PDB file of C-alpha atoms (C1' of nucleotides) in Angstrom:
ATOM      1  CA  MET K   1     105.541 111.555 100.286  1.00 33.00           C
ATOM      2  CA  VAL K   2     106.087 112.184  97.504  1.00 33.00           C
ATOM      3  CA  SER K   3     102.356 111.773  97.126  1.00 37.00           C
ATOM      4  CA  SER K   4     100.794 115.204  95.374  1.00 45.00           C
ATOM      5  CA  THR K   5      97.727 114.926  98.351  1.00 86.00           C
ATOM      6  CA  THR K   6     100.773 115.553 100.949  1.00 92.00           C
ATOM      7  CA  THR K   7      98.076 117.367 102.986  1.00 94.00           C
ATOM      8  CA  THR K   8      95.403 114.730 102.326  1.00 94.00           C
ATOM      9  CA  GLN K   9      97.950 113.127 105.132  1.00 96.00           C
ATOM     10  CA  LEU K  10      97.471 116.301 107.198  1.00 96.00           C
ATOM     11  CA  ARG K  11      93.950 116.262 107.414  1.00 96.00           C
ATOM     12  CA  ARG K  12      93.824 112.640 108.802  1.00 96.00           C
ATOM     13  CA  GLY K  13      92.200 112.829 112.027  1.00 96.00           C
ATOM     14  CA  VAL K  14      91.588 116.972 110.918  1.00 97.00           C
ATOM     15  CA  VAL K  15      88.387 117.153 109.701  1.00 97.00           C
ATOM     16  CA  GLY K  16      86.129 115.545 111.882  1.00 97.00           C
ATOM     17  CA  PRO K  17      86.986 118.030 115.219  1.00 97.00           C
ATOM     18  CA  CYS K  18      86.428 120.850 112.124  1.00 97.00           C
ATOM     19  CA  ILE K  19      82.757 120.031 111.336  1.00 97.00           C
ATOM     20  CA  LEU K  20      82.232 119.397 114.988  1.00 97.00           C
ATOM     21  CA  ALA K  21      84.156 123.023 114.907  1.00 97.00           C
ATOM     22  CA  LEU K  22      81.571 124.506 112.849  1.00 97.00           C
ATOM     23  CA  LEU K  23      78.271 122.381 114.458  1.00 97.00           C
ATOM     24  CA  SER K  24      79.386 124.416 117.354  1.00 97.00           C
ATOM     25  CA  THR K  25      78.254 127.584 116.221  1.00 96.00           C
ATOM     26  CA  GLY K  26      74.732 126.055 114.856  1.00 95.00           C
ATOM     27  CA  PRO K  27      73.246 122.620 112.656  1.00 96.00           C
ATOM     28  CA  ARG K  28      74.455 122.879 109.379  1.00 96.00           C
ATOM     29  CA  TYR K  29      73.191 119.943 106.609  1.00 95.00           C
ATOM     30  CA  GLY K  30      75.861 117.993 104.672  1.00 94.00           C
ATOM     31  CA  LEU K  31      76.889 119.878 101.859  1.00 94.00           C
ATOM     32  CA  GLN K  32      77.113 122.891 103.379  1.00 95.00           C
ATOM     33  CA  LEU K  33      79.792 121.805 104.760  1.00 95.00           C
ATOM     34  CA  VAL K  34      81.264 120.417 102.993  1.00 95.00           C
ATOM     35  CA  LYS K  35      81.243 124.166 100.739  1.00 94.00           C
ATOM     36  CA  GLU K  36      82.030 125.497 104.705  1.00 94.00           C
ATOM     37  CA  LEU K  37      85.340 123.236 104.990  1.00 94.00           C
ATOM     38  CA  ASP K  38      85.350 123.399 101.275  1.00 91.00           C
ATOM     39  CA  ARG K  39      86.303 127.299 101.506  1.00 90.00           C
ATOM     40  CA  SER K  40      87.660 127.053 104.972  1.00 88.00           C
ATOM     41  CA  GLY K  41      92.005 126.599 103.345  1.00 81.00           C
ATOM     42  CA  GLN K  42      92.621 123.137 102.359  1.00 80.00           C
ATOM     43  CA  LEU K  43      90.763 121.237 104.848  1.00 91.00           C
ATOM     44  CA  LEU K  44      88.107 118.553 102.520  1.00 85.00           C
ATOM     45  CA  SER K  45      88.244 118.101  98.967  1.00 74.00           C
ATOM     46  CA  SER K  46      84.659 115.182  98.596  1.00 91.00           C
ATOM     47  CA  GLN K  47      82.054 114.540 100.404  1.00 95.00           C
ATOM     48  CA  GLY K  48      82.989 110.386 100.207  1.00 94.00           C
ATOM     49  CA  THR K  49      84.722 112.493 103.837  1.00 96.00           C
ATOM     50  CA  VAL K  50      82.174 114.124 104.365  1.00 96.00           C
ATOM     51  CA  TYR K  51      79.487 111.720 104.550  1.00 97.00           C
ATOM     52  CA  PRO K  52      80.477 108.383 106.114  1.00 97.00           C
ATOM     53  CA  LEU K  53      82.058 110.885 108.464  1.00 97.00           C
ATOM     54  CA  LEU K  54      79.225 112.344 109.851  1.00 97.00           C
ATOM     55  CA  ASN K  55      77.952 108.724 110.153  1.00 96.00           C
ATOM     56  CA  ARG K  56      80.865 108.121 112.041  1.00 96.00           C
ATOM     57  CA  LEU K  57      80.897 111.775 114.556  1.00 97.00           C
ATOM     58  CA  HIS K  58      76.360 110.408 114.485  1.00 96.00           C
ATOM     59  CA  GLU K  59      76.840 106.516 116.042  1.00 95.00           C
ATOM     60  CA  SER K  60      80.164 107.954 118.867  1.00 95.00           C
ATOM     61  CA  GLY K  61      77.602 110.058 119.888  1.00 96.00           C
ATOM     62  CA  LEU K  62      79.297 113.630 119.257  1.00 97.00           C
ATOM     63  CA  VAL K  63      76.307 114.724 116.566  1.00 97.00           C
ATOM     64  CA  SER K  64      72.242 114.831 116.407  1.00 96.00           C
ATOM     65  CA  SER K  65      70.557 114.899 113.251  1.00 95.00           C
ATOM     66  CA  TYR K  66      67.288 115.695 111.894  1.00 95.00           C
ATOM     67  CA  TRP K  67      65.097 116.271 109.268  1.00 93.00           C
ATOM     68  CA  GLU K  68      64.185 119.179 107.640  1.00 89.00           C
ATOM     69  CA  MET K  69      61.725 119.127 104.650  1.00 84.00           C
ATOM     70  CA  SER K  70      60.106 122.645 103.645  1.00 75.00           C
ATOM     71  CA  ASP K  71      57.507 121.700 100.391  1.00 69.00           C
ATOM     72  CA  SER K  72      59.194 124.782  98.425  1.00 70.00           C
ATOM     73  CA  GLU K  73      62.970 123.223  98.193  1.00 76.00           C
ATOM     74  CA  ARG K  74      64.873 119.992  98.538  1.00 82.00           C
ATOM     75  CA  PRO K  75      64.121 118.112 102.404  1.00 88.00           C
ATOM     76  CA  ARG K  76      67.695 118.414 104.491  1.00 93.00           C
ATOM     77  CA  ARG K  77      69.117 116.783 107.288  1.00 95.00           C
ATOM     78  CA  TYR K  78      70.910 118.873 109.722  1.00 96.00           C
ATOM     79  CA  TYR K  79      73.042 117.898 112.072  1.00 97.00           C
ATOM     80  CA  GLU K  80      73.876 119.563 115.530  1.00 97.00           C
ATOM     81  CA  ILE K  81      76.400 118.609 118.144  1.00 97.00           C
ATOM     82  CA  THR K  82      75.531 117.558 121.837  1.00 97.00           C
ATOM     83  CA  ASN K  83      77.871 117.787 125.068  1.00 97.00           C
ATOM     84  CA  GLU K  84      79.884 115.467 124.225  1.00 96.00           C
ATOM     85  CA  GLY K  85      80.655 116.654 120.915  1.00 97.00           C
ATOM     86  CA  ARG K  86      81.795 119.470 122.530  1.00 97.00           C
ATOM     87  CA  ARG K  87      84.123 117.117 125.082  1.00 96.00           C
ATOM     88  CA  GLU K  88      85.241 115.591 121.747  1.00 96.00           C
ATOM     89  CA  LEU K  89      85.937 119.519 121.022  1.00 97.00           C
ATOM     90  CA  ASP K  90      88.108 120.409 123.659  1.00 96.00           C
ATOM     91  CA  GLU K  91      90.507 117.722 124.192  1.00 96.00           C
ATOM     92  CA  PHE K  92      91.151 117.767 120.527  1.00 97.00           C
ATOM     93  CA  ARG K  93      92.053 122.225 121.220  1.00 97.00           C
ATOM     94  CA  ASN K  94      94.240 121.024 123.239  1.00 95.00           C
ATOM     95  CA  ASP K  95      95.798 118.226 121.727  1.00 96.00           C
ATOM     96  CA  TRP K  96      96.574 119.903 118.737  1.00 97.00           C
ATOM     97  CA  ALA K  97      97.670 122.600 119.858  1.00 96.00           C
ATOM     98  CA  GLU K  98      99.981 120.575 121.830  1.00 95.00           C
ATOM     99  CA  PHE K  99     100.867 118.640 118.820  1.00 96.00           C
ATOM    100  CA  ALA K 100     100.807 121.737 115.801  1.00 97.00           C
ATOM    101  CA  GLY K 101     103.462 123.676 118.533  1.00 96.00           C
ATOM    102  CA  ALA K 102     105.847 120.250 119.089  1.00 96.00           C
ATOM    103  CA  VAL K 103     105.802 120.219 114.135  1.00 97.00           C
ATOM    104  CA  ASN K 104     106.230 124.154 114.868  1.00 96.00           C
ATOM    105  CA  THR K 105     109.609 123.502 117.072  1.00 95.00           C
ATOM    106  CA  LEU K 106     111.195 120.540 115.626  1.00 96.00           C
ATOM    107  CA  MET K 107     110.833 123.061 111.954  1.00 96.00           C
ATOM    108  CA  ALA K 108     111.793 126.550 113.829  1.00 95.00           C
ATOM    109  CA  SER K 109     114.329 125.226 115.695  1.00 93.00           C
ATOM    110  CA  THR K 110     116.223 122.755 112.045  1.00 91.00           C
ATOM    111  CA  LYS K 111     116.047 126.355 110.477  1.00 85.00           C
ATOM    112  CA  ALA K 112     117.975 126.954 107.918  1.00 75.00           C
ATOM    113  CA  PRO K 113     120.965 128.657 110.314  1.00 69.00           C
ATOM    114  CA  SER K 114     120.025 132.450 110.167  1.00 62.00           C
ATOM    115  CA  SER K 115     120.229 134.504 113.581  1.00 53.00           C
ATOM    116  CA  GLU K 116     119.600 131.928 115.915  1.00 50.00           C
ATOM    117  CA  SER K 117     118.699 132.667 119.541  1.00 50.00           C
ATOM    118  CA  GLU K 118     116.913 129.610 120.033  1.00 47.00           C
ATOM    119  CA  SER K 119     115.229 128.829 123.725  1.00 44.00           C
ATOM    120  CA  ARG K 120     114.385 126.187 125.258  1.00 39.00           C
TER     121      ARG K 120
ATOM    122  CA  MET O   1      88.045 110.318 115.997  1.00 33.00           C
ATOM    123  CA  VAL O   2      86.633 107.941 119.842  1.00 34.00           C
ATOM    124  CA  SER O   3      90.009 106.284 118.512  1.00 37.00           C
ATOM    125  CA  SER O   4      92.484 106.791 122.313  1.00 45.00           C
ATOM    126  CA  THR O   5      95.207 107.586 119.411  1.00 85.00           C
ATOM    127  CA  THR O   6      94.245 110.891 117.833  1.00 92.00           C
ATOM    128  CA  THR O   7      97.135 112.018 118.110  1.00 94.00           C
ATOM    129  CA  THR O   8      97.977 109.027 116.409  1.00 95.00           C
ATOM    130  CA  GLN O   9      96.142 110.383 112.606  1.00 96.00           C
ATOM    131  CA  LEU O  10      97.690 113.551 113.833  1.00 97.00           C
ATOM    132  CA  ARG O  11     101.127 112.337 112.639  1.00 96.00           C
ATOM    133  CA  ARG O  12     100.091 111.107 109.325  1.00 96.00           C
ATOM    134  CA  GLY O  13     102.010 112.578 106.988  1.00 96.00           C
ATOM    135  CA  VAL O  14     104.275 114.824 108.974  1.00 97.00           C
ATOM    136  CA  VAL O  15     106.197 111.948 110.549  1.00 97.00           C
ATOM    137  CA  GLY O  16     108.630 111.606 106.874  1.00 97.00           C
ATOM    138  CA  PRO O  17     108.715 115.638 106.670  1.00 97.00           C
ATOM    139  CA  CYS O  18     110.092 116.156 110.937  1.00 97.00           C
ATOM    140  CA  ILE O  19     112.798 112.966 109.999  1.00 97.00           C
ATOM    141  CA  LEU O  20     114.266 115.709 106.851  1.00 97.00           C
ATOM    142  CA  ALA O  21     113.574 117.648 109.026  1.00 97.00           C
ATOM    143  CA  LEU O  22     116.230 116.305 111.897  1.00 97.00           C
ATOM    144  CA  LEU O  23     118.687 114.977 108.836  1.00 97.00           C
ATOM    145  CA  SER O  24     118.921 118.423 107.781  1.00 97.00           C
ATOM    146  CA  THR O  25     120.574 119.612 110.798  1.00 96.00           C
ATOM    147  CA  GLY O  26     123.427 116.714 110.437  1.00 96.00           C
ATOM    148  CA  PRO O  27     123.288 112.502 109.581  1.00 97.00           C
ATOM    149  CA  ARG O  28     121.755 109.924 112.813  1.00 96.00           C
ATOM    150  CA  TYR O  29     120.641 106.642 112.544  1.00 96.00           C
ATOM    151  CA  GLY O  30     117.671 104.522 113.155  1.00 94.00           C
ATOM    152  CA  LEU O  31     117.457 104.201 117.327  1.00 95.00           C
ATOM    153  CA  GLN O  32     118.587 107.879 116.694  1.00 95.00           C
ATOM    154  CA  LEU O  33     115.666 109.567 115.598  1.00 96.00           C
ATOM    155  CA  VAL O  34     113.580 107.375 117.047  1.00 95.00           C
ATOM    156  CA  LYS O  35     114.592 108.819 120.634  1.00 94.00           C
ATOM    157  CA  GLU O  36     114.829 112.787 119.257  1.00 94.00           C
ATOM    158  CA  LEU O  37     111.348 112.271 117.928  1.00 94.00           C
ATOM    159  CA  ASP O  38     110.160 111.021 121.327  1.00 92.00           C
ATOM    160  CA  ARG O  39     111.710 113.838 122.722  1.00 91.00           C
ATOM    161  CA  SER O  40     110.247 116.595 120.653  1.00 88.00           C
ATOM    162  CA  GLY O  41     107.208 115.509 121.101  1.00 81.00           C
ATOM    163  CA  GLN O  42     104.354 113.605 120.499  1.00 80.00           C
ATOM    164  CA  LEU O  43     105.395 112.927 117.134  1.00 91.00           C
ATOM    165  CA  LEU O  44     106.634 109.225 117.271  1.00 86.00           C
ATOM    166  CA  SER O  45     105.607 105.971 119.524  1.00 74.00           C
ATOM    167  CA  SER O  46     107.617 103.495 117.789  1.00 91.00           C
ATOM    168  CA  GLN O  47     110.769 101.459 115.922  1.00 95.00           C
ATOM    169  CA  GLY O  48     107.989 100.482 113.913  1.00 95.00           C
ATOM    170  CA  THR O  49     107.440 103.255 112.241  1.00 96.00           C
ATOM    171  CA  VAL O  50     110.457 104.791 111.687  1.00 97.00           C
ATOM    172  CA  TYR O  51     111.877 101.448 109.889  1.00 97.00           C
ATOM    173  CA  PRO O  52     109.828 101.551 106.720  1.00 97.00           C
ATOM    174  CA  LEU O  53     109.991 105.512 106.720  1.00 97.00           C
ATOM    175  CA  LEU O  54     113.381 105.559 106.361  1.00 97.00           C
ATOM    176  CA  ASN O  55     112.478 102.733 103.558  1.00 96.00           C
ATOM    177  CA  ARG O  56     110.351 104.115 101.822  1.00 96.00           C
ATOM    178  CA  LEU O  57     112.574 108.419 101.883  1.00 97.00           C
ATOM    179  CA  HIS O  58     115.423 106.460 100.697  1.00 96.00           C
ATOM    180  CA  GLU O  59     113.173 104.958  97.514  1.00 95.00           C
ATOM    181  CA  SER O  60     112.444 108.077  96.902  1.00 95.00           C
ATOM    182  CA  GLY O  61     115.432 108.980  97.051  1.00 96.00           C
ATOM    183  CA  LEU O  62     115.135 112.266 100.186  1.00 97.00           C
ATOM    184  CA  VAL O  63     117.521 110.746 102.635  1.00 97.00           C
ATOM    185  CA  SER O  64     120.243 108.982 101.725  1.00 97.00           C
ATOM    186  CA  SER O  65     122.408 105.725 103.946  1.00 96.00           C
ATOM    187  CA  TYR O  66     125.290 104.244 104.503  1.00 95.00           C
ATOM    188  CA  TRP O  67     127.090 101.711 106.904  1.00 94.00           C
ATOM    189  CA  GLU O  68     129.215 103.000 110.038  1.00 91.00           C
ATOM    190  CA  MET O  69     130.711 100.214 110.653  1.00 85.00           C
ATOM    191  CA  SER O  70     133.094 101.071 114.910  1.00 76.00           C
ATOM    192  CA  ASP O  71     134.953  97.992 115.940  1.00 71.00           C
ATOM    193  CA  SER O  72     134.239  98.936 118.679  1.00 71.00           C
ATOM    194  CA  GLU O  73     130.367  99.553 118.592  1.00 77.00           C
ATOM    195  CA  ARG O  74     127.692  98.404 116.739  1.00 83.00           C
ATOM    196  CA  PRO O  75     126.702  98.531 113.048  1.00 88.00           C
ATOM    197  CA  ARG O  76     124.559 101.746 112.480  1.00 94.00           C
ATOM    198  CA  ARG O  77     123.088 102.618 109.254  1.00 96.00           C
ATOM    199  CA  TYR O  78     123.624 106.440 109.266  1.00 97.00           C
ATOM    200  CA  TYR O  79     121.012 108.973 107.039  1.00 97.00           C
ATOM    201  CA  GLU O  80     121.860 111.915 105.296  1.00 97.00           C
ATOM    202  CA  ILE O  81     119.166 114.391 103.800  1.00 97.00           C
ATOM    203  CA  THR O  82     119.599 114.817  99.009  1.00 97.00           C
ATOM    204  CA  ASN O  83     118.963 117.835  97.874  1.00 97.00           C
ATOM    205  CA  GLU O  84     115.472 116.619  97.245  1.00 96.00           C
ATOM    206  CA  GLY O  85     114.917 115.461 100.996  1.00 97.00           C
ATOM    207  CA  ARG O  86     116.218 119.642 101.035  1.00 97.00           C
ATOM    208  CA  ARG O  87     113.115 121.206  98.311  1.00 96.00           C
ATOM    209  CA  GLU O  88     111.086 118.447  99.863  1.00 96.00           C
ATOM    210  CA  LEU O  89     111.432 119.246 103.417  1.00 97.00           C
ATOM    211  CA  ASP O  90     111.068 122.982 101.935  1.00 96.00           C
ATOM    212  CA  GLU O  91     107.599 122.610  99.787  1.00 96.00           C
ATOM    213  CA  PHE O  92     106.370 120.521 103.213  1.00 97.00           C
ATOM    214  CA  ARG O  93     106.704 123.463 105.702  1.00 97.00           C
ATOM    215  CA  ASN O  94     104.908 125.539 102.900  1.00 95.00           C
ATOM    216  CA  ASP O  95     102.121 123.176 103.594  1.00 96.00           C
ATOM    217  CA  TRP O  96     102.334 123.129 106.314  1.00 97.00           C
ATOM    218  CA  ALA O  97     101.909 126.261 107.669  1.00 96.00           C
ATOM    219  CA  GLU O  98      98.977 126.693 105.248  1.00 95.00           C
ATOM    220  CA  PHE O  99      97.784 123.689 106.140  1.00 96.00           C
ATOM    221  CA  ALA O 100      98.038 124.364 110.627  1.00 97.00           C
ATOM    222  CA  GLY O 101      96.848 127.692 109.224  1.00 96.00           C
ATOM    223  CA  ALA O 102      93.978 127.255 108.318  1.00 96.00           C
ATOM    224  CA  VAL O 103      93.440 124.527 111.528  1.00 97.00           C
ATOM    225  CA  ASN O 104      94.456 126.936 113.733  1.00 96.00           C
ATOM    226  CA  THR O 105      91.791 129.804 111.725  1.00 95.00           C
ATOM    227  CA  LEU O 106      89.028 127.472 111.540  1.00 96.00           C
ATOM    228  CA  MET O 107      89.594 126.199 115.797  1.00 96.00           C
ATOM    229  CA  ALA O 108      89.664 130.203 116.985  1.00 94.00           C
ATOM    230  CA  SER O 109      87.077 131.962 114.953  1.00 92.00           C
ATOM    231  CA  THR O 110      84.241 128.779 116.511  1.00 91.00           C
ATOM    232  CA  LYS O 111      85.860 129.333 119.605  1.00 85.00           C
ATOM    233  CA  ALA O 112      83.449 130.064 122.784  1.00 74.00           C
ATOM    234  CA  PRO O 113      81.961 133.504 122.751  1.00 69.00           C
ATOM    235  CA  SER O 114      84.516 135.631 125.337  1.00 61.00           C
ATOM    236  CA  SER O 115      84.495 139.167 123.000  1.00 53.00           C
ATOM    237  CA  GLU O 116      85.093 138.406 119.159  1.00 50.00           C
ATOM    238  CA  SER O 117      86.954 141.083 117.540  1.00 50.00           C
ATOM    239  CA  GLU O 118      87.547 139.687 114.472  1.00 47.00           C
ATOM    240  CA  SER O 119      88.809 140.820 111.076  1.00 43.00           C
ATOM    241  CA  ARG O 120      89.670 138.828 107.625  1.00 38.00           C
TER     242      ARG O 120
ATOM    243  C1'  DT E   1      60.719 116.029  77.814  1.00 85.92           C
ATOM    244  C1'  DG E   2      65.142 116.535  78.359  1.00 85.92           C
ATOM    245  C1'  DC E   3      68.498 118.115  81.500  1.00 85.92           C
ATOM    246  C1'  DC E   4      70.787 121.077  85.395  1.00 85.92           C
ATOM    247  C1'  DA E   5      71.502 121.462  90.037  1.00 85.92           C
ATOM    248  C1'  DT E   6      70.154 120.039  94.870  1.00 85.92           C
ATOM    249  C1'  DA E   7      70.700 116.500  98.256  1.00 85.92           C
ATOM    250  C1'  DC E   8      71.547 112.526  99.641  1.00 85.92           C
ATOM    251  C1'  DC E   9      74.312 108.380 100.015  1.00 85.92           C
ATOM    252  C1'  DT E  10      77.801 104.184  99.414  1.00 85.92           C
ATOM    253  C1'  DT E  11      81.418 101.082  98.203  1.00 85.92           C
ATOM    254  C1'  DG E  12      86.681  99.883  97.853  1.00 85.92           C
ATOM    255  C1'  DC E  13      91.389 101.756  97.340  1.00 85.92           C
ATOM    256  C1'  DA E  14      95.603 103.650  99.075  1.00 85.92           C
ATOM    257  C1'  DC E  15      98.446 105.029 102.073  1.00 85.92           C
ATOM    258  C1'  DG E  16     100.832 105.762 106.790  1.00 85.92           C
ATOM    259  C1'  DG E  17     101.847 104.941 111.513  1.00 85.92           C
ATOM    260  C1'  DC E  18     101.531 101.239 115.286  1.00 85.92           C
ATOM    261  C1'  DA E  19     102.144  96.780 118.157  1.00 85.92           C
ATOM    262  C1'  DA E  20     104.217  92.980 118.085  1.00 85.92           C
ATOM    263  C1'  DG E  21     107.973  89.981 116.714  1.00 85.92           C
ATOM    264  C1'  DG E  22     112.361  89.069 115.133  1.00 85.92           C
ATOM    265  C1'  DT E  23     117.722  88.707 114.872  1.00 85.92           C
ATOM    266  C1'  DA E  24     122.689  89.693 116.013  1.00 85.92           C
ATOM    267  C1'  DT E  25     125.797  91.443 119.679  1.00 85.92           C
ATOM    268  C1'  DC E  26     127.934  93.398 122.825  1.00 85.92           C
ATOM    269  C1'  DT E  27     129.037  94.255 127.920  1.00 85.92           C
ATOM    270  C1'  DT E  28     127.507  93.553 133.310  1.00 85.92           C
ATOM    271  C1'  DC E  29     126.123  91.027 136.029  1.00 85.92           C
ATOM    272  C1'  DT E  30     125.841  86.481 139.349  1.00 85.92           C
TER     273       DT E  30
ATOM    274  C1'  DA D   1     130.016  80.152 131.407  1.00 85.92           C
ATOM    275  C1'  DG D   2     125.162  80.664 131.452  1.00 85.92           C
ATOM    276  C1'  DA D   3     121.374  84.576 131.425  1.00 85.92           C
ATOM    277  C1'  DA D   4     120.448  89.318 131.626  1.00 85.92           C
ATOM    278  C1'  DG D   5     119.808  93.352 129.725  1.00 85.92           C
ATOM    279  C1'  DA D   6     120.907  96.531 126.434  1.00 85.92           C
ATOM    280  C1'  DT D   7     121.347  98.200 121.424  1.00 85.92           C
ATOM    281  C1'  DA D   8     120.912  97.939 116.616  1.00 85.92           C
ATOM    282  C1'  DC D   9     118.830  96.274 112.505  1.00 85.92           C
ATOM    283  C1'  DC D  10     114.468  94.800 111.007  1.00 85.92           C
ATOM    284  C1'  DT D  11     109.531  92.225 109.118  1.00 85.92           C
ATOM    285  C1'  DT D  12     104.593  91.558 108.807  1.00 85.92           C
ATOM    286  C1'  DG D  13      99.811  92.546 109.694  1.00 85.92           C
ATOM    287  C1'  DC D  14      96.212  95.840 110.383  1.00 85.92           C
ATOM    288  C1'  DC D  15      93.639  99.413 110.794  1.00 85.92           C
ATOM    289  C1'  DG D  16      90.876 104.269 110.698  1.00 85.92           C
ATOM    290  C1'  DT D  17      90.207 107.381 108.290  1.00 85.92           C
ATOM    291  C1'  DG D  18      89.951 110.609 103.244  1.00 85.92           C
ATOM    292  C1'  DC D  19      89.677 110.223  98.540  1.00 85.92           C
ATOM    293  C1'  DA D  20      87.008 109.415  94.189  1.00 85.92           C
ATOM    294  C1'  DA D  21      83.876 107.426  91.188  1.00 85.92           C
ATOM    295  C1'  DG D  22      79.636 105.941  91.519  1.00 85.92           C
ATOM    296  C1'  DG D  23      74.597 106.405  92.109  1.00 85.92           C
ATOM    297  C1'  DT D  24      69.128 108.155  93.612  1.00 85.92           C
ATOM    298  C1'  DA D  25      65.844 111.128  94.059  1.00 85.92           C
ATOM    299  C1'  DT D  26      63.175 115.584  93.136  1.00 85.92           C
ATOM    300  C1'  DG D  27      62.909 120.703  91.947  1.00 85.92           C
ATOM    301  C1'  DG D  28      63.170 123.766  88.857  1.00 85.92           C
ATOM    302  C1'  DC D  29      63.595 125.812  84.178  1.00 85.92           C
ATOM    303  C1'  DA D  30      63.577 126.033  78.646  1.00 85.92           C
TER     304       DA D  30
END
DNA sequence: TGCCATACCTTGCACGGCAAGGTATCTTCT
DNA sequence: AGAAGATACCTTGCCGTGCAAGGTATGGCA
């Protein structure tokens, strides 16, 4: 609040699941995730978020990783979602839907009067 | 993540605006806000969130307050939204819509295949 | 040789929600 | 009268997470 970074606060607890979501469609390496998240709207602003996060996800067993050594490119560390990761992701989708629904409801129900015909 | 309190993280940056939203329909006192938020879904779990938050909102000039002394009831401190508070609230609504939209898009676009017909 | 881009990673800060604890007053029950 | 509970206020200290800033290494290109 007040701070310029309203969205930074909103991101809390969301970036991890977003990464899981991306990984659920296929493996990626760190920088790639940064770029994709960056492109997906306001979901990320720095590498300093992603690498520690990937470590945490790894330690929690939600993702696994492997190095890909090519002799023509930088070595890359790819991450893959695990089954447990998929379970977490599903759970998040539920939590998120419920939470966002609650916020939307509150925001809508307190909105300036125009022609209310609220249900609920 | 991993922690039992996924929603706690989601609440970050949202509770303040929710309070502003409630206040935008009329003044309330602390405990009342706690109860209303509690009832509005998963938006709050403790008084320890609300009172410090109200202080911050007050210091930032987003709300004002006055004491209501009744000889038949506990003294209550009522909070009212200020014009600046309304501005903040509007801004939040935009930020939130955009952010939630980004999350929803990502979550939807990575969802299990059933019969994709993505636009965008 | 120097420089940029790509890739990895760490450190320390700041912020906000939360549990736990604390005070005071009024009512109700025994 | 004394205890218990409800209602109202408030503070303190912890913890997780995102972020800026900084740091390393290697390949390509001029």
